PDB file of C-alpha atoms in Angstrom:
ATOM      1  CA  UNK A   1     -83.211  14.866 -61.250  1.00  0.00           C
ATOM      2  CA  UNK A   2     -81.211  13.533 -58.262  1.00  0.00           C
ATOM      3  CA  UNK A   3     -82.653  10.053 -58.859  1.00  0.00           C
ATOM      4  CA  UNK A   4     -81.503  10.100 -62.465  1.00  0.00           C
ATOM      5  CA  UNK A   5     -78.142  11.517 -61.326  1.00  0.00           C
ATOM      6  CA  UNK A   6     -78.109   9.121 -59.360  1.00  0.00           C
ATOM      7  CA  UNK A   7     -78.778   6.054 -61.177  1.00  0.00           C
ATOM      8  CA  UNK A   8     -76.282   7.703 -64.059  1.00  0.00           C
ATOM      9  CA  UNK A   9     -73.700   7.638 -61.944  1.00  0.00           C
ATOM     10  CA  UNK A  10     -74.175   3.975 -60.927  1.00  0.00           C
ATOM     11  CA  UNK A  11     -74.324   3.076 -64.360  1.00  0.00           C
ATOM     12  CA  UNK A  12     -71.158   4.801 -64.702  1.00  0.00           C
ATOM     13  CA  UNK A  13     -69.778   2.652 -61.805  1.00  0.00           C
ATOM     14  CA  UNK A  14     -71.019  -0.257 -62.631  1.00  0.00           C
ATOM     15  CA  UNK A  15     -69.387  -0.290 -66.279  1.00  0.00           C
ATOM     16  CA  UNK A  16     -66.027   0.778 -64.791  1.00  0.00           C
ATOM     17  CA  UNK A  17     -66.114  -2.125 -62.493  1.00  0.00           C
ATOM     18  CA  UNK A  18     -67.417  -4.626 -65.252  1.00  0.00           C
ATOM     19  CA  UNK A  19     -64.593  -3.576 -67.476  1.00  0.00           C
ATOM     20  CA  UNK A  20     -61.962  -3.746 -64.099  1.00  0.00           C
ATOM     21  CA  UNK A  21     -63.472  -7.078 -63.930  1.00  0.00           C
ATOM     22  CA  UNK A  22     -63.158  -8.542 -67.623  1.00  0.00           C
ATOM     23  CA  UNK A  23     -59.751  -6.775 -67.526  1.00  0.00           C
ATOM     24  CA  UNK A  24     -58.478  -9.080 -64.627  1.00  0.00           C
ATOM     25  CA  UNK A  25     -60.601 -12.184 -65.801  1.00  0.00           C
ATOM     26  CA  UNK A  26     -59.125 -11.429 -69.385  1.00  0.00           C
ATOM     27  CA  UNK A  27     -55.941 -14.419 -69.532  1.00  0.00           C
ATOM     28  CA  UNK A  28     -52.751 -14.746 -71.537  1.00  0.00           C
ATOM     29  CA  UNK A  29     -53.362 -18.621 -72.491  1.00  0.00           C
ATOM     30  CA  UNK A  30     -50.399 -20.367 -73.935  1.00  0.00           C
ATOM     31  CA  UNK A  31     -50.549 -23.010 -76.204  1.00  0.00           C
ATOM     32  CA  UNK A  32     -48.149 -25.804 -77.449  1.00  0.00           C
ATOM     33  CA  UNK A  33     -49.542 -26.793 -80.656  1.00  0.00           C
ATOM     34  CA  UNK A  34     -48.459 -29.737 -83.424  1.00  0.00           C
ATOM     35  CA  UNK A  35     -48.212 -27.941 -86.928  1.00  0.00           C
ATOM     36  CA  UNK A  36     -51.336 -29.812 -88.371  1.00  0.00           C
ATOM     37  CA  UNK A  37     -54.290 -27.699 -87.270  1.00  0.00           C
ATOM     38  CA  UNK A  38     -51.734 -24.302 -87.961  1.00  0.00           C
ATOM     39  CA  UNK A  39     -54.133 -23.602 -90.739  1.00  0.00           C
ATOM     40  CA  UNK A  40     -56.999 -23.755 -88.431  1.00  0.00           C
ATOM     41  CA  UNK A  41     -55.504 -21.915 -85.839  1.00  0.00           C
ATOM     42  CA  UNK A  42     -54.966 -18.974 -87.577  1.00  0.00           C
ATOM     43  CA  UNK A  43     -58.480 -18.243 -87.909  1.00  0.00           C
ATOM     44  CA  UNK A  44     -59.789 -19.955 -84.847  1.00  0.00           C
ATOM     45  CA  UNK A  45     -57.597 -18.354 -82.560  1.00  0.00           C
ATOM     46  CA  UNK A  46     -59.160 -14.673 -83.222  1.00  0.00           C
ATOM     47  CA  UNK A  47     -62.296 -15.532 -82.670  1.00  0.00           C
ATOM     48  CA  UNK A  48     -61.454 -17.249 -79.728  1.00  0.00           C
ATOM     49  CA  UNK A  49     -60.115 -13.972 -78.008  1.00  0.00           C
ATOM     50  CA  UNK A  50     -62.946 -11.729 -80.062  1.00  0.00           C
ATOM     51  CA  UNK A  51     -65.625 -14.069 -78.226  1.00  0.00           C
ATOM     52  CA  UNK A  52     -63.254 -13.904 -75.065  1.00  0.00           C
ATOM     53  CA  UNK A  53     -61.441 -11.073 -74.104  1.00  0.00           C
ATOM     54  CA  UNK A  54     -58.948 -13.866 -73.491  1.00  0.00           C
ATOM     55  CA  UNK A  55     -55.387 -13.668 -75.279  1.00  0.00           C
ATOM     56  CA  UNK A  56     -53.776 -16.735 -76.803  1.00  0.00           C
ATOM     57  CA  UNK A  57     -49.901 -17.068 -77.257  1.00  0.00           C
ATOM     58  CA  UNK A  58     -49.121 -20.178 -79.599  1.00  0.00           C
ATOM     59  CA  UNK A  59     -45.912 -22.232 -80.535  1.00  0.00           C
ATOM     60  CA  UNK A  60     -45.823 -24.807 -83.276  1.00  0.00           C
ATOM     61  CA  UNK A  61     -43.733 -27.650 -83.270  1.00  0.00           C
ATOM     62  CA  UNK A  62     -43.429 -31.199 -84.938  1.00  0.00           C
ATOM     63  CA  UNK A  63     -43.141 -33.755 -82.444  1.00  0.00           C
ATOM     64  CA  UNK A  64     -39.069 -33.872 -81.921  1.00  0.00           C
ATOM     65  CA  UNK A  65     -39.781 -30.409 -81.130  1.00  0.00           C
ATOM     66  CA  UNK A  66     -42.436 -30.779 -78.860  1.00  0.00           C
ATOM     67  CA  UNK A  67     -41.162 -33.499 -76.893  1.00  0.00           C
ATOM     68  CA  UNK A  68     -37.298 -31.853 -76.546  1.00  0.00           C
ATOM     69  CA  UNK A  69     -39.098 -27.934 -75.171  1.00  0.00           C
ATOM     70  CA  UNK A  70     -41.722 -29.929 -73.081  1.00  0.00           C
ATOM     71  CA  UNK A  71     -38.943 -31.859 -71.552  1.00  0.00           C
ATOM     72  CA  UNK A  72     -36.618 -28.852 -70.740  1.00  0.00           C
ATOM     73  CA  UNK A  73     -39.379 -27.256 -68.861  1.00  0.00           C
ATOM     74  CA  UNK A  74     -41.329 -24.828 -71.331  1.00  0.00           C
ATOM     75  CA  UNK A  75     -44.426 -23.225 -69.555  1.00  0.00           C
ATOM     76  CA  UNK A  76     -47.787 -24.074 -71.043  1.00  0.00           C
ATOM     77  CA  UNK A  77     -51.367 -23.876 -70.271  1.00  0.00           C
ATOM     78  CA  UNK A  78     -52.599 -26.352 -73.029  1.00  0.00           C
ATOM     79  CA  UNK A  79     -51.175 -28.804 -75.265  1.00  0.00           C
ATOM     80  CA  UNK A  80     -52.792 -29.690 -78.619  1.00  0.00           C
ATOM     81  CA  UNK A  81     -50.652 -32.554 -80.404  1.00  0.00           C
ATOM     82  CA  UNK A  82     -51.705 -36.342 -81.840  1.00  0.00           C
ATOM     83  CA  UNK A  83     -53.277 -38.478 -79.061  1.00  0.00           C
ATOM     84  CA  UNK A  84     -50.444 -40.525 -78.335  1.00  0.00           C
ATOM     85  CA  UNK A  85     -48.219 -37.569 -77.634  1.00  0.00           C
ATOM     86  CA  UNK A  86     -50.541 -36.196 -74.859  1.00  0.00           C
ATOM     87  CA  UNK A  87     -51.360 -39.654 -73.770  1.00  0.00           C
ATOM     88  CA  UNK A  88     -47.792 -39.960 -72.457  1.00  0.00           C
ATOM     89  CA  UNK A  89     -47.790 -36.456 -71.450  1.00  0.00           C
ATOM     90  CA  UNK A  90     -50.501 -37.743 -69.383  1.00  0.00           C
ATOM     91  CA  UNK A  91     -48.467 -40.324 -67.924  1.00  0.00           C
ATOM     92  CA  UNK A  92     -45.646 -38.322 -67.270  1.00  0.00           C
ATOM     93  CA  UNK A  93     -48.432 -36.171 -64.708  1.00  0.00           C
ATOM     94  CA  UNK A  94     -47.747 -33.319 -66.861  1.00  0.00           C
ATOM     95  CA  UNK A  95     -51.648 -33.593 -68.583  1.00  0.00           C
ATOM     96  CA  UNK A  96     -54.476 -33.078 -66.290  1.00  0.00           C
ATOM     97  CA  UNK A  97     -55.862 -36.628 -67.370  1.00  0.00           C
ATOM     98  CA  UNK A  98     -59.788 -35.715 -67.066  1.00  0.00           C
ATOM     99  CA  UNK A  99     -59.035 -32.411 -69.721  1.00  0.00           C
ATOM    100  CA  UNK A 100     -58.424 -34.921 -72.553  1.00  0.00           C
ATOM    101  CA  UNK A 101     -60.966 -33.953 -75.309  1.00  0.00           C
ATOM    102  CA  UNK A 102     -60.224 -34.766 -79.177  1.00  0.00           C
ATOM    103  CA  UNK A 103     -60.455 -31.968 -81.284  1.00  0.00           C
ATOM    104  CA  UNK A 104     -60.197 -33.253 -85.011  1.00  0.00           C
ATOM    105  CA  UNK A 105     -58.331 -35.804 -87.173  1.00  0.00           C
ATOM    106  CA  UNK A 106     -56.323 -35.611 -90.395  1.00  0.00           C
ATOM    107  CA  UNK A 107     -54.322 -37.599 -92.431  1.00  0.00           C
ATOM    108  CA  UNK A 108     -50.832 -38.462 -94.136  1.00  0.00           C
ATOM    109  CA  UNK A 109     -50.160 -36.878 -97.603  1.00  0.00           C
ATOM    110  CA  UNK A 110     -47.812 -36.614-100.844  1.00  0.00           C
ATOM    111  CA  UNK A 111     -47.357 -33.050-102.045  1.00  0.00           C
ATOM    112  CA  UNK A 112     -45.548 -31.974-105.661  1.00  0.00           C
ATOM    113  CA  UNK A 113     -44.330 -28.452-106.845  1.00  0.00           C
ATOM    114  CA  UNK A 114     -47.806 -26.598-108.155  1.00  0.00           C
ATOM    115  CA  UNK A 115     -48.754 -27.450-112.098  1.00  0.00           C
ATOM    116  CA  UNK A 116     -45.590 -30.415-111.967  1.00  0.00           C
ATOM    117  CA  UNK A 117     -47.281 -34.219-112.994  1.00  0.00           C
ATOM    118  CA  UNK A 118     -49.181 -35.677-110.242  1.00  0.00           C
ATOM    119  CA  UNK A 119     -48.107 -39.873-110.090  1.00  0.00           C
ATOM    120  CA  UNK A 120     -50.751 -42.312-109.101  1.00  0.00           C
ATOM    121  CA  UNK A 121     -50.594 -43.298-105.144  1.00  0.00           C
ATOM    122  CA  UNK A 122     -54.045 -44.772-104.968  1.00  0.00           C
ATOM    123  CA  UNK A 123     -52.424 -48.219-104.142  1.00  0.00           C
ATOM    124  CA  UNK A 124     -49.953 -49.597-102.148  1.00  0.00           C
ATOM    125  CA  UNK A 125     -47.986 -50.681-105.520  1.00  0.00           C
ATOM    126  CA  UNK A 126     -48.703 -47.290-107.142  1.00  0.00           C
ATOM    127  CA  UNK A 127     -47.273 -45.732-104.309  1.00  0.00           C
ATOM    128  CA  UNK A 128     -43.919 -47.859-103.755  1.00  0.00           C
ATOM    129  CA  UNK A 129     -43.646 -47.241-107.693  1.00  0.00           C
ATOM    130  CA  UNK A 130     -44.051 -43.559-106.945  1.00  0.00           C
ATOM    131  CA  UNK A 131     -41.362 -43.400-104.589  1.00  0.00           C
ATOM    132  CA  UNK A 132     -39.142 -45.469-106.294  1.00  0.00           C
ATOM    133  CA  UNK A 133     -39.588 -43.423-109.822  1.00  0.00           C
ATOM    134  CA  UNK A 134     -38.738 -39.839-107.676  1.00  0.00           C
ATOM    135  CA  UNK A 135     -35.822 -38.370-108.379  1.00  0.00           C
ATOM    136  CA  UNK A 136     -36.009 -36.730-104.690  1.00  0.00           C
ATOM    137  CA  UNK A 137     -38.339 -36.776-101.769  1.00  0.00           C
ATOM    138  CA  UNK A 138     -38.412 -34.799 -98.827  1.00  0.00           C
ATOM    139  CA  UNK A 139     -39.989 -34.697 -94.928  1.00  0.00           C
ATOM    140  CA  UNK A 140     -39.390 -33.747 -91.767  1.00  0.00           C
ATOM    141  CA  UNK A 141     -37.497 -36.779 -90.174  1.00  0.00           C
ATOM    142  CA  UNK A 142     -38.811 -35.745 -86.380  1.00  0.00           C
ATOM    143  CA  UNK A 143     -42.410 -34.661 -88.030  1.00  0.00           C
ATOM    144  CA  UNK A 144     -45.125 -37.570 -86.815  1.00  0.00           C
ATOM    145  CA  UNK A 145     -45.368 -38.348 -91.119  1.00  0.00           C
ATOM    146  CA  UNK A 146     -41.259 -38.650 -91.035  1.00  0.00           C
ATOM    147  CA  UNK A 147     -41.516 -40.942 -88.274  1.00  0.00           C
ATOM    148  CA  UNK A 148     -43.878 -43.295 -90.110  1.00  0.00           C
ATOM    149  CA  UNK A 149     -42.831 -42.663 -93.581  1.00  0.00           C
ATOM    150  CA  UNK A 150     -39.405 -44.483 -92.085  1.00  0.00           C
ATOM    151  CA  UNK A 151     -41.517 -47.444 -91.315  1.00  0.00           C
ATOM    152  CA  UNK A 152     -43.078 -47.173 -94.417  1.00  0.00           C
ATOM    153  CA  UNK A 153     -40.451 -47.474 -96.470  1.00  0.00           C
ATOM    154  CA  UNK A 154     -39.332 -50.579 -93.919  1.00  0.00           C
ATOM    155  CA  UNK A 155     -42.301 -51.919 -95.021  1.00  0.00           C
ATOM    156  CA  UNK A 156     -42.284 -51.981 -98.583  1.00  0.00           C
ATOM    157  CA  UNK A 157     -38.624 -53.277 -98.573  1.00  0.00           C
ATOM    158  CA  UNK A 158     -37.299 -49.610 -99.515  1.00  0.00           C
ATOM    159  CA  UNK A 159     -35.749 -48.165 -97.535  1.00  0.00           C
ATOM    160  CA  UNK A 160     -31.903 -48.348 -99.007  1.00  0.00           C
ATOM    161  CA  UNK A 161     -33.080 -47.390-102.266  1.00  0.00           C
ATOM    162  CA  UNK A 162     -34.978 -44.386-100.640  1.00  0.00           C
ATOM    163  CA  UNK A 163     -31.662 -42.795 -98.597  1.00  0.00           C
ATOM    164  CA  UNK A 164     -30.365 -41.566-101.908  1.00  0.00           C
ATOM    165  CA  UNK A 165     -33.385 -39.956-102.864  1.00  0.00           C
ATOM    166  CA  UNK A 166     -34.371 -38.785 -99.868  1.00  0.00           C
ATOM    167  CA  UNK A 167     -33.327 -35.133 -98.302  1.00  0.00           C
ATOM    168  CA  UNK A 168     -34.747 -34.475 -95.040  1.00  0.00           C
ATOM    169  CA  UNK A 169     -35.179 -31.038 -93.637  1.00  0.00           C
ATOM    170  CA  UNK A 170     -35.709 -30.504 -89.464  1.00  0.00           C
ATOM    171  CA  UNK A 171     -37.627 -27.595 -90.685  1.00  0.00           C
ATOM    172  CA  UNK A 172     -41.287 -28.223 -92.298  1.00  0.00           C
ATOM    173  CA  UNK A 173     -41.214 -24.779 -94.055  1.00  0.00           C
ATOM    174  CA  UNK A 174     -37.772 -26.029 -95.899  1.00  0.00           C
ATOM    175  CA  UNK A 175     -38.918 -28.964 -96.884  1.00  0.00           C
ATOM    176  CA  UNK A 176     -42.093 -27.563 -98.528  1.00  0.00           C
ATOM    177  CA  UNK A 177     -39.967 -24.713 -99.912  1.00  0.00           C
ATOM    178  CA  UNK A 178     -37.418 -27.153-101.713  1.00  0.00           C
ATOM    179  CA  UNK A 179     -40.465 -28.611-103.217  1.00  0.00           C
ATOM    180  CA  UNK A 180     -42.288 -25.481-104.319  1.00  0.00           C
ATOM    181  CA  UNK A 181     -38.634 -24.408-105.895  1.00  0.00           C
ATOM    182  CA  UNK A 182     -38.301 -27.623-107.644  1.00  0.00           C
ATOM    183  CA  UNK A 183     -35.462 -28.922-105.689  1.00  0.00           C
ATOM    184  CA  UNK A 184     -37.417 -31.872-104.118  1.00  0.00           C
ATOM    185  CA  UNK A 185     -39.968 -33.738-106.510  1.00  0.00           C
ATOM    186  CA  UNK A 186     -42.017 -35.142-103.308  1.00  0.00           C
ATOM    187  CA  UNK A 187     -43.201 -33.746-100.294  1.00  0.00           C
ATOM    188  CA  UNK A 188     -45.011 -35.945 -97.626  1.00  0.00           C
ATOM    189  CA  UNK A 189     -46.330 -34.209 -94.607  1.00  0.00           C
ATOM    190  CA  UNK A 190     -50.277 -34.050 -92.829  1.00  0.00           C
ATOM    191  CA  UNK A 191     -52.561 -33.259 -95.472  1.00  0.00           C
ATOM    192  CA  UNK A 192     -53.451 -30.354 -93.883  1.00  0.00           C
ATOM    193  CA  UNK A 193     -50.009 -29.079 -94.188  1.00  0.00           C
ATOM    194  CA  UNK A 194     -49.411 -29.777 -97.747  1.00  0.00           C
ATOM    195  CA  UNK A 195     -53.054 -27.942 -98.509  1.00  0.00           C
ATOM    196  CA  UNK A 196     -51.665 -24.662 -96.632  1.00  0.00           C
ATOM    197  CA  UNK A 197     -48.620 -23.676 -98.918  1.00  0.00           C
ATOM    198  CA  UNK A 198     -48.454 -21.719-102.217  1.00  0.00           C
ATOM    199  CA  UNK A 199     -46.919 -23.255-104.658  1.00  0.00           C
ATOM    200  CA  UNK A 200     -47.044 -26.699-103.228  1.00  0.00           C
ATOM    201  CA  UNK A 201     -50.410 -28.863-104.237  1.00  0.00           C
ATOM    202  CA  UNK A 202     -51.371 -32.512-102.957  1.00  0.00           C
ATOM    203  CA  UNK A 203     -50.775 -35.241-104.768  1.00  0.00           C
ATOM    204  CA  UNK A 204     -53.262 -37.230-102.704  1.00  0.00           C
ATOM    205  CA  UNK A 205     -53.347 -39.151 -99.296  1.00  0.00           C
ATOM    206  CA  UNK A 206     -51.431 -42.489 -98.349  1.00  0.00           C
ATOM    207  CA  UNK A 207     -53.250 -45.208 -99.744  1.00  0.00           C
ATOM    208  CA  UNK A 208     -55.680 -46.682 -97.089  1.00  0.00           C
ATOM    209  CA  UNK A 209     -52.834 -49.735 -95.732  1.00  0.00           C
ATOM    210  CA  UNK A 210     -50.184 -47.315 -95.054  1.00  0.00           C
ATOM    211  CA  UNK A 211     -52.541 -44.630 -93.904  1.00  0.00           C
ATOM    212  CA  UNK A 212     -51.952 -43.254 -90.394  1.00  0.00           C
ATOM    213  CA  UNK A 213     -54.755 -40.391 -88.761  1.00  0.00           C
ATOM    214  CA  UNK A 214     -53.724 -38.145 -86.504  1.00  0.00           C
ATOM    215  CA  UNK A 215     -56.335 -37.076 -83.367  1.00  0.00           C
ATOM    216  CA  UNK A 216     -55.316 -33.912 -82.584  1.00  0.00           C
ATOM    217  CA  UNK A 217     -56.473 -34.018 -78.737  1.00  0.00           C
ATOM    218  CA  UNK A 218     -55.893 -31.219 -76.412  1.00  0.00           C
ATOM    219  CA  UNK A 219     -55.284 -31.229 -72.774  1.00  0.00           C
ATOM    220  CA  UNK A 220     -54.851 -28.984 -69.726  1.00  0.00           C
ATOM    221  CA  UNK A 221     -51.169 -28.777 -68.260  1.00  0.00           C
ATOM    222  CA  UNK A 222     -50.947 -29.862 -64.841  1.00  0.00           C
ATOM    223  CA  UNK A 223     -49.273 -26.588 -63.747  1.00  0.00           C
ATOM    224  CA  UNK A 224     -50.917 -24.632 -66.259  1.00  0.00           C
ATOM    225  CA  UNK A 225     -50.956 -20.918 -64.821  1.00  0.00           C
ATOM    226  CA  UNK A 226     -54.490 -20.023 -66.534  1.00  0.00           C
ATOM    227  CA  UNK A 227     -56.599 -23.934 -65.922  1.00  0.00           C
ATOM    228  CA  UNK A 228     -59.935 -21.844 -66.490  1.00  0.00           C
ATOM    229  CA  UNK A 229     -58.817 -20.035 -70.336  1.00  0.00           C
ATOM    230  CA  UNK A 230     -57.551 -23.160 -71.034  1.00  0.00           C
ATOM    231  CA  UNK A 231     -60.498 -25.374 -70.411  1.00  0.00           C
ATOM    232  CA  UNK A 232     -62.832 -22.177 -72.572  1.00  0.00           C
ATOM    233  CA  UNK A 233     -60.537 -22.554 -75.125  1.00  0.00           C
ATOM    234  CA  UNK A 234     -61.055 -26.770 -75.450  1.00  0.00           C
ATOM    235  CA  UNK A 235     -64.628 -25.588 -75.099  1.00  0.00           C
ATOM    236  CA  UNK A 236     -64.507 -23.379 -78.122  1.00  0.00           C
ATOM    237  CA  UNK A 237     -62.372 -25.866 -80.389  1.00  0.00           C
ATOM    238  CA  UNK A 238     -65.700 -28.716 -80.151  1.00  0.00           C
ATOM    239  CA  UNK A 239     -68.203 -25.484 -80.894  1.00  0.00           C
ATOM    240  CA  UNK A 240     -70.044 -25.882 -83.771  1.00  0.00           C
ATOM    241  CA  UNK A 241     -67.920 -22.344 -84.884  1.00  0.00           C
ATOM    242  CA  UNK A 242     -64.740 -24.346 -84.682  1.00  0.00           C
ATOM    243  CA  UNK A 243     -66.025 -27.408 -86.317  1.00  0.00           C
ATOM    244  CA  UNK A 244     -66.814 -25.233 -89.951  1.00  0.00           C
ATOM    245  CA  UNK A 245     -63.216 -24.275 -89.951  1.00  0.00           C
ATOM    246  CA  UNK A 246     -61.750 -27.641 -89.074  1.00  0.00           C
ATOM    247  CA  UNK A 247     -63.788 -29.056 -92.202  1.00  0.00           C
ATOM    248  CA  UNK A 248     -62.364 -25.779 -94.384  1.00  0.00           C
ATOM    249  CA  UNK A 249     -59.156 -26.790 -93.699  1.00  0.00           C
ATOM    250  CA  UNK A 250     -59.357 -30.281 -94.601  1.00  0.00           C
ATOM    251  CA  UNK A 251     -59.724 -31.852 -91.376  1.00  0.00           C
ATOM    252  CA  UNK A 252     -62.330 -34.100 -89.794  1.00  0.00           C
ATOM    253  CA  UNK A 253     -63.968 -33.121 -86.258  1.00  0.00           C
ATOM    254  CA  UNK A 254     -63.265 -36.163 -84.172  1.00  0.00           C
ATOM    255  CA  UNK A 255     -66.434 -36.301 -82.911  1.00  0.00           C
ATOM    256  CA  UNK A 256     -69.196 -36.669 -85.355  1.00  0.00           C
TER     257      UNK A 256
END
């Protein structure tokens, strides 16, 4: 009886010092993320901390965003954003160069109000002729598909014609909104971003020449306060878990 008693009672004290110790292993991870994987995010982040015990705290931004909060000091323990981004991150010494792993990869998009006529952008002339036949388009001019939409239109010798038809929004949800109310005939955002609002459908992606990808990479932050949750958590986003949702959500894993 005293032998069982006894071995009870360690039981007893060993679970009590297990759950002391998951309790102070347990981290608050926080995350500066791009708005294309959102989608993904919501689901992978839960069973991240299920599998974990770990707690993740996530901001979105577009790039303007990113790069203005990063800049005025904002504490992070990982980054997820398009490769170039953390690439100068890197640069800056504010990326732990030897965390850099590429998550997934998704590309540039055209979005119109749900059950409205789709045009043809299969081409680059279908797609100049799309533009030029809207009676508004909209985007997020500090969004990475803004950014390159400007150059677009550059490109196809445009760009006046598009300033009266275009109405930018600083906020993504806005933008999408006007569209989904009928105020804005074309959306163009990631695809992934497009595919994640009700009431919004995609048109299609940018014809191959004017296509841009994305690599959503993810690095450590140099000061990052929890190095350990964030380097499980880059872990977890190349598990073959992770990958199924990445492809759900429209996105490609960037390694095959």
């Amino acid at each position: 009886m005293r032998t069982r008693s006894f071995l009870a009672a360690a039981n007893i004290g060993f679970m009590i010092l297990l759950a002391q110790g998951l309790a102070a292993e347990a981290a608050e991870v926080k995350v500066v993320a791009g708005s294309g994987m959102r989608a993904a995010w919501e689901e992978l982040a839960p069973q991240f901390e299920r599998a974990t015990g770990h707690k993740i705290v996530i901001w979105y931004g577009v790039t303007g965003t990113v790069k203005r909060r990063i800049g005025a000091g904002e504490a992070f323990d990982l980054l997820v954003t398009g490769s170039r981004g953390l690439d100068d991150y890197t640069k800056q010494g504010k990326i732990n160069a030897d965390t850099r792993t590429e998550i997934a990869r998704v590309g540039m998009g055209v979005g119109a109000r749900a059950g409205a006529p789709k045009p043809d952008i299969s081409s680059v002339d279908a797609f100049k002729r799309a533009l030029l036949n809207a009676k508004s388009v909209t985007y997020n001019p500090e969004g990475v598909t803004g950014i390159h939409l400007a150059r677009v239109f550059e490109r196809l010798g445009i760009a006046e014609q598009m300033k009266a038809k275009s109405k930018p929004q600083q906020v993504t949800k806005g933008a999408l909104q006007a569209v989904a109310d009928g105020e804005a005939e074309l959306a163009f955002f990631l695809t992934t971003t497009l595919l994640a609002v009700r009431g919004v459908e995609l048109v299609g992606p940018f014809p191959p020449e004017l296509q841009r990808y994305i690599v959503s990479t993810a690095g450590v932050a140099a000061a990052a306060e929890q190095p350990e949750a964030a380097k499980a958590l880059i872990k977890f986003l190349t598990s073959p878990a992770a990958t199924v949702v990445i492809k759900a959500k429209g996105m490609e894993p960037a390694a095959p």
